[in-house]
Short mmCIF file of C-alpha atoms in Angstrom, two decimals:
data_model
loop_
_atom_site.label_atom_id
_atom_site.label_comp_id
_atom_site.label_asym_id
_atom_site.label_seq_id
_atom_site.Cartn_x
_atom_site.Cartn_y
_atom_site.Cartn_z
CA UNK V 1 174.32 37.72 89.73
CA UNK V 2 173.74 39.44 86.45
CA UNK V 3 174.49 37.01 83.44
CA UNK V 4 174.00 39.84 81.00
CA UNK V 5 176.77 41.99 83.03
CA UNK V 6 179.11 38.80 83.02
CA UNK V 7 179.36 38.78 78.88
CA UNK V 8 180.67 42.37 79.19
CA UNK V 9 182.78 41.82 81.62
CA UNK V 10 184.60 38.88 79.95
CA UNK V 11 184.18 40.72 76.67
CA UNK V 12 181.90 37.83 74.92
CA UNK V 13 179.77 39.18 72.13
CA UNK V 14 177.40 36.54 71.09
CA UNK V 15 176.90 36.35 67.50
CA UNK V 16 173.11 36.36 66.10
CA UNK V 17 170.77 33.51 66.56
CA UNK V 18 171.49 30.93 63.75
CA UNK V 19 168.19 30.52 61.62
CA UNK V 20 166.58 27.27 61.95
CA UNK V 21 166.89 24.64 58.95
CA UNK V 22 163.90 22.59 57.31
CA UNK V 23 160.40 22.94 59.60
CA UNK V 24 162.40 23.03 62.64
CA UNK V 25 162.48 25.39 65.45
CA UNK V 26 166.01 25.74 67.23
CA UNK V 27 164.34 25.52 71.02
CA UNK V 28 161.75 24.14 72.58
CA UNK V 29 160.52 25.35 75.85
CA UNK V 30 158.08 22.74 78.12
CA UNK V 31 157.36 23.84 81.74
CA UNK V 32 160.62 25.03 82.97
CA UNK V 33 163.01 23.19 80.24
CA UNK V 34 163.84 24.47 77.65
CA UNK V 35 165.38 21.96 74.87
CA UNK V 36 168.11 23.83 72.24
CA UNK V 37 168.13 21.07 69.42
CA UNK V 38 171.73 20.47 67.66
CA UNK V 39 174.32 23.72 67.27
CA UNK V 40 176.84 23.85 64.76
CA UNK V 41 180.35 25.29 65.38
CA UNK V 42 179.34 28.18 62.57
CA UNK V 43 181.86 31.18 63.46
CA UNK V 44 181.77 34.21 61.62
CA UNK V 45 179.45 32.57 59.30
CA UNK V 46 182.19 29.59 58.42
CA UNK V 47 181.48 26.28 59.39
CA UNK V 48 184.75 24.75 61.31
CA UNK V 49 184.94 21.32 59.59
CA UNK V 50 186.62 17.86 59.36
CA UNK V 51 187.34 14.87 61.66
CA UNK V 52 188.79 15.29 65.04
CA UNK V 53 192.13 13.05 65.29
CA UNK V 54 192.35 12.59 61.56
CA UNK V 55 192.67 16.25 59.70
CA UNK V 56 191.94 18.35 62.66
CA UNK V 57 193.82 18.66 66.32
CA UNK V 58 192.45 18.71 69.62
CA UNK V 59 192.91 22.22 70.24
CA UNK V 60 191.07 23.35 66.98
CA UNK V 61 188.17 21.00 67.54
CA UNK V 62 187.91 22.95 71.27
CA UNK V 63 187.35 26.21 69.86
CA UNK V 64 184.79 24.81 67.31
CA UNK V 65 183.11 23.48 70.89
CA UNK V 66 183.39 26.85 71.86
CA UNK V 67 181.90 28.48 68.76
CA UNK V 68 178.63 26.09 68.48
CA UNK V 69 178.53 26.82 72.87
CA UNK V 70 178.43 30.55 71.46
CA UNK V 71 175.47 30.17 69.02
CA UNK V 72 173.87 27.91 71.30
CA UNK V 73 174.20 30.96 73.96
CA UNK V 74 172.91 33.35 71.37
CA UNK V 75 169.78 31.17 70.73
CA UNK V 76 169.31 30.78 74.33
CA UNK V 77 169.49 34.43 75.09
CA UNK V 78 167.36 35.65 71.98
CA UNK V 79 164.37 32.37 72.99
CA UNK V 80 164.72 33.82 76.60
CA UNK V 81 163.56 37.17 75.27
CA UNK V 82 167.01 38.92 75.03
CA UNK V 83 168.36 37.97 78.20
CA UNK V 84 170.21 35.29 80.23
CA UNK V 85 169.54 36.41 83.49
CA UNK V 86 166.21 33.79 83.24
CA UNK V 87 168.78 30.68 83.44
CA UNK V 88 168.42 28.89 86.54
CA UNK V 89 170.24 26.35 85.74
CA UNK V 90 172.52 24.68 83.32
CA UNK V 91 171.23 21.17 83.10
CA UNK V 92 173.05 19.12 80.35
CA UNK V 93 174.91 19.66 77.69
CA UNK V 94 175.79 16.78 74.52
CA UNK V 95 178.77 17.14 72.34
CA UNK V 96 178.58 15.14 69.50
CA UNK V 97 181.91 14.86 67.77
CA UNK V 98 183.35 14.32 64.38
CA UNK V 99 186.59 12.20 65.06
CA UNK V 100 188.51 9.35 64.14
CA UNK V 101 188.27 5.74 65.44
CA UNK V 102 191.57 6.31 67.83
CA UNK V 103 190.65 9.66 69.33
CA UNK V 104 190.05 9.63 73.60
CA UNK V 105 190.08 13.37 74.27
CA UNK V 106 186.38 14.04 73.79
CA UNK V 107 185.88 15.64 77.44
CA UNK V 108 189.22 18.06 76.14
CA UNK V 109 187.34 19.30 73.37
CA UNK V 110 184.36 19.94 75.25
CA UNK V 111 186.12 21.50 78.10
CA UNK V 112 186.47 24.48 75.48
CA UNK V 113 182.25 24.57 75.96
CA UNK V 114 181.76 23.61 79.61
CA UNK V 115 184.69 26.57 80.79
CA UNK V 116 182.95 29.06 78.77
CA UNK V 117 179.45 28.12 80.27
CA UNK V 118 180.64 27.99 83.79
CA UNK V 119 182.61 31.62 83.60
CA UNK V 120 179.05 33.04 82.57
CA UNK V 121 176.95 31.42 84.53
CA UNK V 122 179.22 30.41 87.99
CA UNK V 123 177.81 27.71 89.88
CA UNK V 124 174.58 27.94 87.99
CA UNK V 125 176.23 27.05 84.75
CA UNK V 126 177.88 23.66 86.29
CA UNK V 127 176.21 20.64 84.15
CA UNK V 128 176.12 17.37 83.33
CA UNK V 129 177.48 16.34 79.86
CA UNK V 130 177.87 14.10 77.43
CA UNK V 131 180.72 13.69 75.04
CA UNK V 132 180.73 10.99 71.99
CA UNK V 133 182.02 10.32 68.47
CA UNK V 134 180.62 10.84 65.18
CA UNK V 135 181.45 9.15 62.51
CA UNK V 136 180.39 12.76 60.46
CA UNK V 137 177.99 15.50 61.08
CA UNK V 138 175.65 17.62 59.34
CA UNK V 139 177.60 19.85 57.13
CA UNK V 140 180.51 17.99 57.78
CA UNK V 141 180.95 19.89 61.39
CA UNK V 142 183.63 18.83 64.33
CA UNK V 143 181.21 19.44 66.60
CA UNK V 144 177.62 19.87 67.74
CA UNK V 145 176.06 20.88 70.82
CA UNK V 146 172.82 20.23 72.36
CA UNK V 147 171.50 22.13 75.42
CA UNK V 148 168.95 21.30 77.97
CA UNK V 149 168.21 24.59 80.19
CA UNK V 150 166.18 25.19 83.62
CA UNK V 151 164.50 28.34 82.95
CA UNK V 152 163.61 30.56 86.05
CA UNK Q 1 159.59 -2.25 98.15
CA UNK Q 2 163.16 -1.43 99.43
CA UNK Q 3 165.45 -0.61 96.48
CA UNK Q 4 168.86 -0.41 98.92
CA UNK Q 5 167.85 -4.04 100.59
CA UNK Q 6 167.48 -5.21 96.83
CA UNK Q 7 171.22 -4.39 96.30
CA UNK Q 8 171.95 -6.70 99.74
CA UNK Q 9 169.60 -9.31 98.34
CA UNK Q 10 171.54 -9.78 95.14
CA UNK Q 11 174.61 -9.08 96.87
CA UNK Q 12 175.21 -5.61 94.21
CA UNK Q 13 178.19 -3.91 95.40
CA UNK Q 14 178.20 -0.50 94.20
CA UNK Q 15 181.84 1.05 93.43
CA UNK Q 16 182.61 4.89 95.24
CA UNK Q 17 181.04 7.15 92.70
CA UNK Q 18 183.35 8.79 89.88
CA UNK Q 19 184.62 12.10 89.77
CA UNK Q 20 183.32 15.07 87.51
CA UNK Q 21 185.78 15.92 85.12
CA UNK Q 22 186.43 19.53 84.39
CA UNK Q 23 183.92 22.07 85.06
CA UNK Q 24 181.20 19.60 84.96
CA UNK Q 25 179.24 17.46 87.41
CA UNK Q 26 177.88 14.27 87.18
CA UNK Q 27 174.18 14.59 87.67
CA UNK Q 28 171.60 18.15 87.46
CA UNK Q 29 168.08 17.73 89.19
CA UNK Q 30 165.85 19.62 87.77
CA UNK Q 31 161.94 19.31 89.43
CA UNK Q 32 161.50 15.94 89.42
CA UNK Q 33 164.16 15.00 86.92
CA UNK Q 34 167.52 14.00 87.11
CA UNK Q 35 169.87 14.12 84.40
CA UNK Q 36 173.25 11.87 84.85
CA UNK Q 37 175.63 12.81 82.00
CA UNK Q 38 177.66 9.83 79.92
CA UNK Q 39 179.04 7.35 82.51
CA UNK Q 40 182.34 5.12 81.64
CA UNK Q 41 182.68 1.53 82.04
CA UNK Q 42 185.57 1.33 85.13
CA UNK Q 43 185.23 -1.81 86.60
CA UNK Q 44 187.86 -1.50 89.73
CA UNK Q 45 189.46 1.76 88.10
CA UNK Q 46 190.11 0.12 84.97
CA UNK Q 47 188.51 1.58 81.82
CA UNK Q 48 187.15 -1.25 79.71
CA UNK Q 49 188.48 0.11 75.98
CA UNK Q 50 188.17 -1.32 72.58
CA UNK Q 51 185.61 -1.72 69.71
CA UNK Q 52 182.59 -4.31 70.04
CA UNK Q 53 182.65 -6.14 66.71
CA UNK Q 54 186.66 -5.31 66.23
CA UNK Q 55 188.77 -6.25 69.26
CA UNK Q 56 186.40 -6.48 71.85
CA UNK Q 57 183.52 -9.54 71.80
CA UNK Q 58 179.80 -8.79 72.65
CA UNK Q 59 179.80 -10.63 75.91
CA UNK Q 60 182.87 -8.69 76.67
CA UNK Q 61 181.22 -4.94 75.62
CA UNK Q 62 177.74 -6.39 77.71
CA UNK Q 63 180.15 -6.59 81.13
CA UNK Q 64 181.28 -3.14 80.50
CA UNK Q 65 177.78 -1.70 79.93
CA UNK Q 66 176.99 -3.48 83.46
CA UNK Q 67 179.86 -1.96 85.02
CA UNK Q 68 178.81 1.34 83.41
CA UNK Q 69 175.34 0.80 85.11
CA UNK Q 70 177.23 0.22 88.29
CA UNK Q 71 178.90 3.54 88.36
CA UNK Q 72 175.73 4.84 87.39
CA UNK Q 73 173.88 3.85 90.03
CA UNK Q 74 176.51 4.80 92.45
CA UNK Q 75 175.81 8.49 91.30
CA UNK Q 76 172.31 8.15 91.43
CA UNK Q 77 172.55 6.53 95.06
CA UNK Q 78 174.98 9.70 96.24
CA UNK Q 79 172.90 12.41 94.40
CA UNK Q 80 170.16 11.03 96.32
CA UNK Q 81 171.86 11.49 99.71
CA UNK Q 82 172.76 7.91 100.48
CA UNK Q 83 169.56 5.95 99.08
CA UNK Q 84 168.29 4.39 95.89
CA UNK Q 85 164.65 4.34 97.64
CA UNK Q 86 163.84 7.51 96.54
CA UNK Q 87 163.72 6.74 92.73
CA UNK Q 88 160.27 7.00 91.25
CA UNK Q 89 160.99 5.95 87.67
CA UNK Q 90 164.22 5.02 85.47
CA UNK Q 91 162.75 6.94 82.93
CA UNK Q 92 165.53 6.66 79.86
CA UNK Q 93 168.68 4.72 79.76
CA UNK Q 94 171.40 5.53 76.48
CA UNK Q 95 173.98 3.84 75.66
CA UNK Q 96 176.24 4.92 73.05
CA UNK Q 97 179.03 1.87 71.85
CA UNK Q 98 182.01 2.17 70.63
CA UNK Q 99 181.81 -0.05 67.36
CA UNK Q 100 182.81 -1.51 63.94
CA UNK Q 101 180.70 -0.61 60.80
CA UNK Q 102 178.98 -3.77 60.70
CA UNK Q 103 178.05 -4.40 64.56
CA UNK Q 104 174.33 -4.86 64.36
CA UNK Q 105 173.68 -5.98 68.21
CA UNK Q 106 173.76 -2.93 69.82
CA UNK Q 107 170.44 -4.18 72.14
CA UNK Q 108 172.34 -7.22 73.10
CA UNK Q 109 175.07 -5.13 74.97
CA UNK Q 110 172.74 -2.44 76.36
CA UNK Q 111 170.82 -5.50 77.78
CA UNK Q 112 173.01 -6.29 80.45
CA UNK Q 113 172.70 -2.31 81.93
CA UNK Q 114 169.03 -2.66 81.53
CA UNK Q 115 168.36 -6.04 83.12
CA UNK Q 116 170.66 -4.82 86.47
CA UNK Q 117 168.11 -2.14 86.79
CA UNK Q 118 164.97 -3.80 86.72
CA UNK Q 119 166.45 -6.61 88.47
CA UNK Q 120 166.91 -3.41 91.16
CA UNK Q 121 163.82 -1.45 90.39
CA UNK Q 122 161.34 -4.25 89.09
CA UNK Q 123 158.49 -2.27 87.47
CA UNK Q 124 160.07 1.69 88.61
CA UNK Q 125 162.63 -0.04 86.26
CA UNK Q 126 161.31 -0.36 83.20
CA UNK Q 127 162.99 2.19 81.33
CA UNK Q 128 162.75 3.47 77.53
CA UNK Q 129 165.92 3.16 75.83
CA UNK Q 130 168.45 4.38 73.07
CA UNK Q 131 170.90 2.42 71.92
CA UNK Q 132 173.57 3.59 68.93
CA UNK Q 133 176.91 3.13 67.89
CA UNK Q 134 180.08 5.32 68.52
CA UNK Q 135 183.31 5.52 65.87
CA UNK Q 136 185.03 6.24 69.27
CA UNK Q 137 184.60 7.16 73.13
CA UNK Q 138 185.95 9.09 75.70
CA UNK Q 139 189.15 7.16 77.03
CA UNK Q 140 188.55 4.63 74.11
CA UNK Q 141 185.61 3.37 76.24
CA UNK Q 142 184.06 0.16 74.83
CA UNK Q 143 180.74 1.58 76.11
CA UNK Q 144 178.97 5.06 78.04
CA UNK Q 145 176.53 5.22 79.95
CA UNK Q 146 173.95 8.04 80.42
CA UNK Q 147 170.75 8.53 81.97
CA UNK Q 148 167.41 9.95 83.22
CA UNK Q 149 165.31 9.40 86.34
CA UNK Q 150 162.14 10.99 88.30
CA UNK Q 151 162.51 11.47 91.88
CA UNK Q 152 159.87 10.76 94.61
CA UNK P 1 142.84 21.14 65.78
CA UNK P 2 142.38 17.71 65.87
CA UNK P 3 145.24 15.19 64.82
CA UNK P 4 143.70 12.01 64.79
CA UNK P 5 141.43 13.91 61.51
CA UNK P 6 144.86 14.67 60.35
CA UNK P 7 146.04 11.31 59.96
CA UNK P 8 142.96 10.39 58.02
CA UNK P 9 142.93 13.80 55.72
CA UNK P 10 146.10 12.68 54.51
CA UNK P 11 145.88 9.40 53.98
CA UNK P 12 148.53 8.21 57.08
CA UNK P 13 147.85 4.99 58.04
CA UNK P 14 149.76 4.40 61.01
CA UNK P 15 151.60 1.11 61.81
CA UNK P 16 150.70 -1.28 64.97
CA UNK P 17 152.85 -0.09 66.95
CA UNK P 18 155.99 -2.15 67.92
CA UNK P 19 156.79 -4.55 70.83
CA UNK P 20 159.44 -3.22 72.84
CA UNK P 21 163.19 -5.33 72.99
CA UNK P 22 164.13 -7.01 76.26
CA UNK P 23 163.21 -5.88 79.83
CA UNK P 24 163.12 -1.99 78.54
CA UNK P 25 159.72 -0.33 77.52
CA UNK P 26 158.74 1.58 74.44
CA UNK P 27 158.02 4.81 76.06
CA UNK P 28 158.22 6.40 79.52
CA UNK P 29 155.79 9.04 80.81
CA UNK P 30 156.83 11.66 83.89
CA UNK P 31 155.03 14.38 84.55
CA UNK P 32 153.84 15.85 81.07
CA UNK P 33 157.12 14.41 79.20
CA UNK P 34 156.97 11.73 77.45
CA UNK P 35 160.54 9.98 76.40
CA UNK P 36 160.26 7.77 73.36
CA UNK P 37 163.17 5.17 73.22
CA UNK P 38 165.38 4.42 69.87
CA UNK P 39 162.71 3.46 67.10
CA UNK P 40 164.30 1.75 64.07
CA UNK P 41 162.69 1.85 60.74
CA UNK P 42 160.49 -1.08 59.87
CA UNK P 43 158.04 -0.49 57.08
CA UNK P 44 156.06 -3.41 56.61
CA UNK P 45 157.48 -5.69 59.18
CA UNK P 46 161.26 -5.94 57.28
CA UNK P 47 163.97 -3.03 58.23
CA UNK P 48 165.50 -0.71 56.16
CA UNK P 49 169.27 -1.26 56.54
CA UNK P 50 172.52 0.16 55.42
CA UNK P 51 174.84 3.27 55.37
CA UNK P 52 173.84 6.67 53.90
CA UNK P 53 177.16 7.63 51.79
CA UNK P 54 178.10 4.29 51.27
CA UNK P 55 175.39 1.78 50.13
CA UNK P 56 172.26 3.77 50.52
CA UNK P 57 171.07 7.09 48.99
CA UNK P 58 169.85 10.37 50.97
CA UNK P 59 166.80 9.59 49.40
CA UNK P 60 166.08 6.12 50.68
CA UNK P 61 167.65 7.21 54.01
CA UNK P 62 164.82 9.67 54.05
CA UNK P 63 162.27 6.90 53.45
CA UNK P 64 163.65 5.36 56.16
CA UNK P 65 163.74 8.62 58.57
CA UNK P 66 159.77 8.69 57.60
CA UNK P 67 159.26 4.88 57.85
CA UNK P 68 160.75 5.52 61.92
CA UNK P 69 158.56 8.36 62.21
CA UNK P 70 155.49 6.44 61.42
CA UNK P 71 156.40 4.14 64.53
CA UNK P 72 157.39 6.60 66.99
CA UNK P 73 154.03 8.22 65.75
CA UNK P 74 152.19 4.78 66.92
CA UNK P 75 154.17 4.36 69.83
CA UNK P 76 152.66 7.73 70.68
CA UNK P 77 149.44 7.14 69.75
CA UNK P 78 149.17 3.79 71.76
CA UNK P 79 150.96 5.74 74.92
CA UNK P 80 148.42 8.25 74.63
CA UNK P 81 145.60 5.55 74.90
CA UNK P 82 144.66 5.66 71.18
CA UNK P 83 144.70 9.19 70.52
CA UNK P 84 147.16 11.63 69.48
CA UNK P 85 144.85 14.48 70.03
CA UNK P 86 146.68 14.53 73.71
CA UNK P 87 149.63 15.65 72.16
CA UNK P 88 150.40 19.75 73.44
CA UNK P 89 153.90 19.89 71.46
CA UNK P 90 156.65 17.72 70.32
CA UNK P 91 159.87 18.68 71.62
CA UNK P 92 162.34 17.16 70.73
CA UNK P 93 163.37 14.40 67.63
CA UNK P 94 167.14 13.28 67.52
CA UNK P 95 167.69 11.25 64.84
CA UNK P 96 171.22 8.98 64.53
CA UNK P 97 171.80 7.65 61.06
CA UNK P 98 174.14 5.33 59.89
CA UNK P 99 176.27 6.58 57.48
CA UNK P 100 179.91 7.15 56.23
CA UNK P 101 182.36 9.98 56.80
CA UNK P 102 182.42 11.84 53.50
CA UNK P 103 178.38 12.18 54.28
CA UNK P 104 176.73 15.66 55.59
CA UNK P 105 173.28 15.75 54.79
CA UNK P 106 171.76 14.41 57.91
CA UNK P 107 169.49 17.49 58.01
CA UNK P 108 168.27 16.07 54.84
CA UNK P 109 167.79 12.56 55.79
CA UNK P 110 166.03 13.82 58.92
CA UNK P 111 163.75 16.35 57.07
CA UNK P 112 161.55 13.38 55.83
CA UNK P 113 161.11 12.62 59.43
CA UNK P 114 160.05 16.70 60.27
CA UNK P 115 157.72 17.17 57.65
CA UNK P 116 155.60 14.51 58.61
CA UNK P 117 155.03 15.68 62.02
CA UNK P 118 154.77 19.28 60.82
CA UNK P 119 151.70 17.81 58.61
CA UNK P 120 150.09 16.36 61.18
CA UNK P 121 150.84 18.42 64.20
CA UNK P 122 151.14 21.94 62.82
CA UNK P 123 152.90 24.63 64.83
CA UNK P 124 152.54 22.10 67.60
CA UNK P 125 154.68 20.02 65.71
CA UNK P 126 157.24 22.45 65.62
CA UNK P 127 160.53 20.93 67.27
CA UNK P 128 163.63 21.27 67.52
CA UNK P 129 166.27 18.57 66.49
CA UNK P 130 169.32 16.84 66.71
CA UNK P 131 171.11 14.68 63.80
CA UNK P 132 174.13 13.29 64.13
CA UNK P 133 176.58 10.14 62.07
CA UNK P 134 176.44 6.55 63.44
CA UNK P 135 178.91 4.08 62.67
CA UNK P 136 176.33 1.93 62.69
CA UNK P 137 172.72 0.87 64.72
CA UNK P 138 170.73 -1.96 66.16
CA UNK P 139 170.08 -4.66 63.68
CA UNK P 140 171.92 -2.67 61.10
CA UNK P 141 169.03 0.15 60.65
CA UNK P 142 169.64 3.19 58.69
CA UNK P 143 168.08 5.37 60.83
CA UNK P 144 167.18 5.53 64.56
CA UNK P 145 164.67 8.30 66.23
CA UNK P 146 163.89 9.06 69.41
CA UNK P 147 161.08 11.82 70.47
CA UNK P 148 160.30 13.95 73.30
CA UNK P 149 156.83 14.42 73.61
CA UNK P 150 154.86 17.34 76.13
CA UNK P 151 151.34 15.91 77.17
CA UNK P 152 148.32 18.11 77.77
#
C-alpha cells in the first residue's frame, strides 16, 4: 500500500511542518519510534481556540482534532524524509483537550483524528489512544495531539 | 514465578476485556513494547463517574483506579494470547483523575492500581508512574487508566 | 562531549535524588528507553505549589518547571549509575502544570525546564515536548515532568 498515493486519492493536502517553539524539536526518533511531541489544531495558520462544552461544540472541537492530526501528519511525513510510506505502524495517539468540567465526549472529538489516520494508513494506522481534559492549553487550543510512530 | 496462578492465589477475577471504541484498538506492540491506551473504571459494566475531591471521596476514586487496573490487565492478559506470564516489566502506569482544584492526593488514588500490580508482578511490577489531575474524563470517568509494558 | 563537566561548568548542582512514593519506582529502564515517572518540584526539600493564572506567576511557574528538571536530572543521573555521560538523547519531556483556564503560556512555563537540558545536553538534548493544563497535581505542585530518556 502506498500512503503517499492514499493522500491523493482522498484529496488531503497536508499543510507545512509547524516550526518548533523554544529549544525544542517537534520529533524525536529512537530505534524504530519515533516520538511527535504536542500538535496544535493551527489551520490555515489560525489557532482553533476555547473550551470544549463551554464556548465551543463537539463537532467544532472534532475538526480542530482533525487539524492538529493534519500538522502532526505533516511533521511526520517531512521527519520521515518526505514520505509516509516508512510508517509501519500507528502506535498511540494522546488527545489532550480543552473542555469544561461536564463534558464526556472526548473519544467523539478524537474520532475526528483516529478516522482520518485510519483512512490513510488502513489497518496500519489502527492505534491505541488516549483522550483527557484540560483545564487550558498552550495558546489557549481545544486540542493537542501527541503521536508515537513505528517507523519501518 | 507464575503470574496467572498469582491471580488464583489472590482469588483476582479479571472482567472480559473492553471493547475499542471507534477506529481504535486497545493495545499496539511495538518490539518489545506494548502500549495500552486510557482504560475506564467499569466495575461490572458500570462506569464509576464523578470528581475526587467534589462528589466522589478518595477511597471511592482509589476502587475505581483498581477496577481500571482490572480492565487493564484483562487487555494485557488477551493481547498476550491468554497469559499474564509473558510480561517482562510493567514499565509505566498513568493515571489521569478527574478532580476538583484543590485535590492534592492524586498518589493516594493511583495507589490502589499500583499495589494490584505488584501484588501480581512482585518485582516485574515495580512500575514508574504519572499521576495528574483531569477537569473531566471520557464518560465522566472518576479515573483512566493507561499503560506500558515489555514483553518476554 | 561530556555532561557530567557540564554540570560543573555551569555551576548545576544537582539535588539527591528523590525517594520514590508507594510500591512504584522512580524510573524504569527497557531496552535503551528509559521512562521517568511524574517528578514534582521540590527545591530544597519544600514544594512549590499553586496555580499558574491564578495564584502563581509564569515566572515562578518556570522556577518551578526548572526546580522539577533538576530532579528528573538526578533521577537520571542515579539510574544511570552516577553518570549522565550515558545519556545518547532525551526524547521526550511532558510537562502538566497546574493552572487556570484563562492561562496559555505553558510553552513558557515549560521553557525553563528545556533550556536547562539544552545547556547541559546540547543537540542531544534536543526533545520534543508536550505541555498541557492540570486542574491540579499531587501534593498541590505547580508543575509535574516526566522524561523519556534513550541510553547508549
Amino acid at each position: 500500500v502506498d500512503f503517499d498515493e492514499r493522500l491523493d486519492e482522498y484529496y488531503i493536502d497536508l499543510p507545512e511542518p509547524l516550526s518548533p517553539q523554544g529549544t525544542a524539536v517537534n520529533a524525536v526518533r529512537t530505534g524504530k519510534l519515533l516520538h511527535i511531541g504536542g500538535v496544535p489544531p493551527l489551520s490555515e495558520g489560525r489557532m482553533i481556540k476555547g473550551r470544549v462544552g463551554v464556548e465551543v461544540r463537539t463537532d467544532m472541537a472534532g475538526k480542530a482534532a482533525r487539524a492538529a492530526a493534519m500538522n502532526a501528519l505533516a511533521i511526520l511525513r517531512s521527519e520521515l524524509g518526505g514520505t509516509l510510506n516508512k510508517v509501519k505502524r500507528i502506535v498511540q495517539l494522546q488527545a489532550m483537550i480543552a473542555c469544561g468540567t461536564e463534558f464526556s465526549e472526548h473519544l467523539r472529538v478524537l474520532d475526528a483524528a483516529s478516522d482520518l489516520i485510519v483512512q490513510i494508513f488502513g489497518p496500519s494506522g489502527k492505534h491505541s489512544r488516549i483522550a483527557t481534559g484540560a483545564i487550558s492549553l498552550p495558546g489557549n487550543a481545544v486540542v493537542q495531539l501527541s503521536m508515537i510512530v513505528e517507523v519501518k
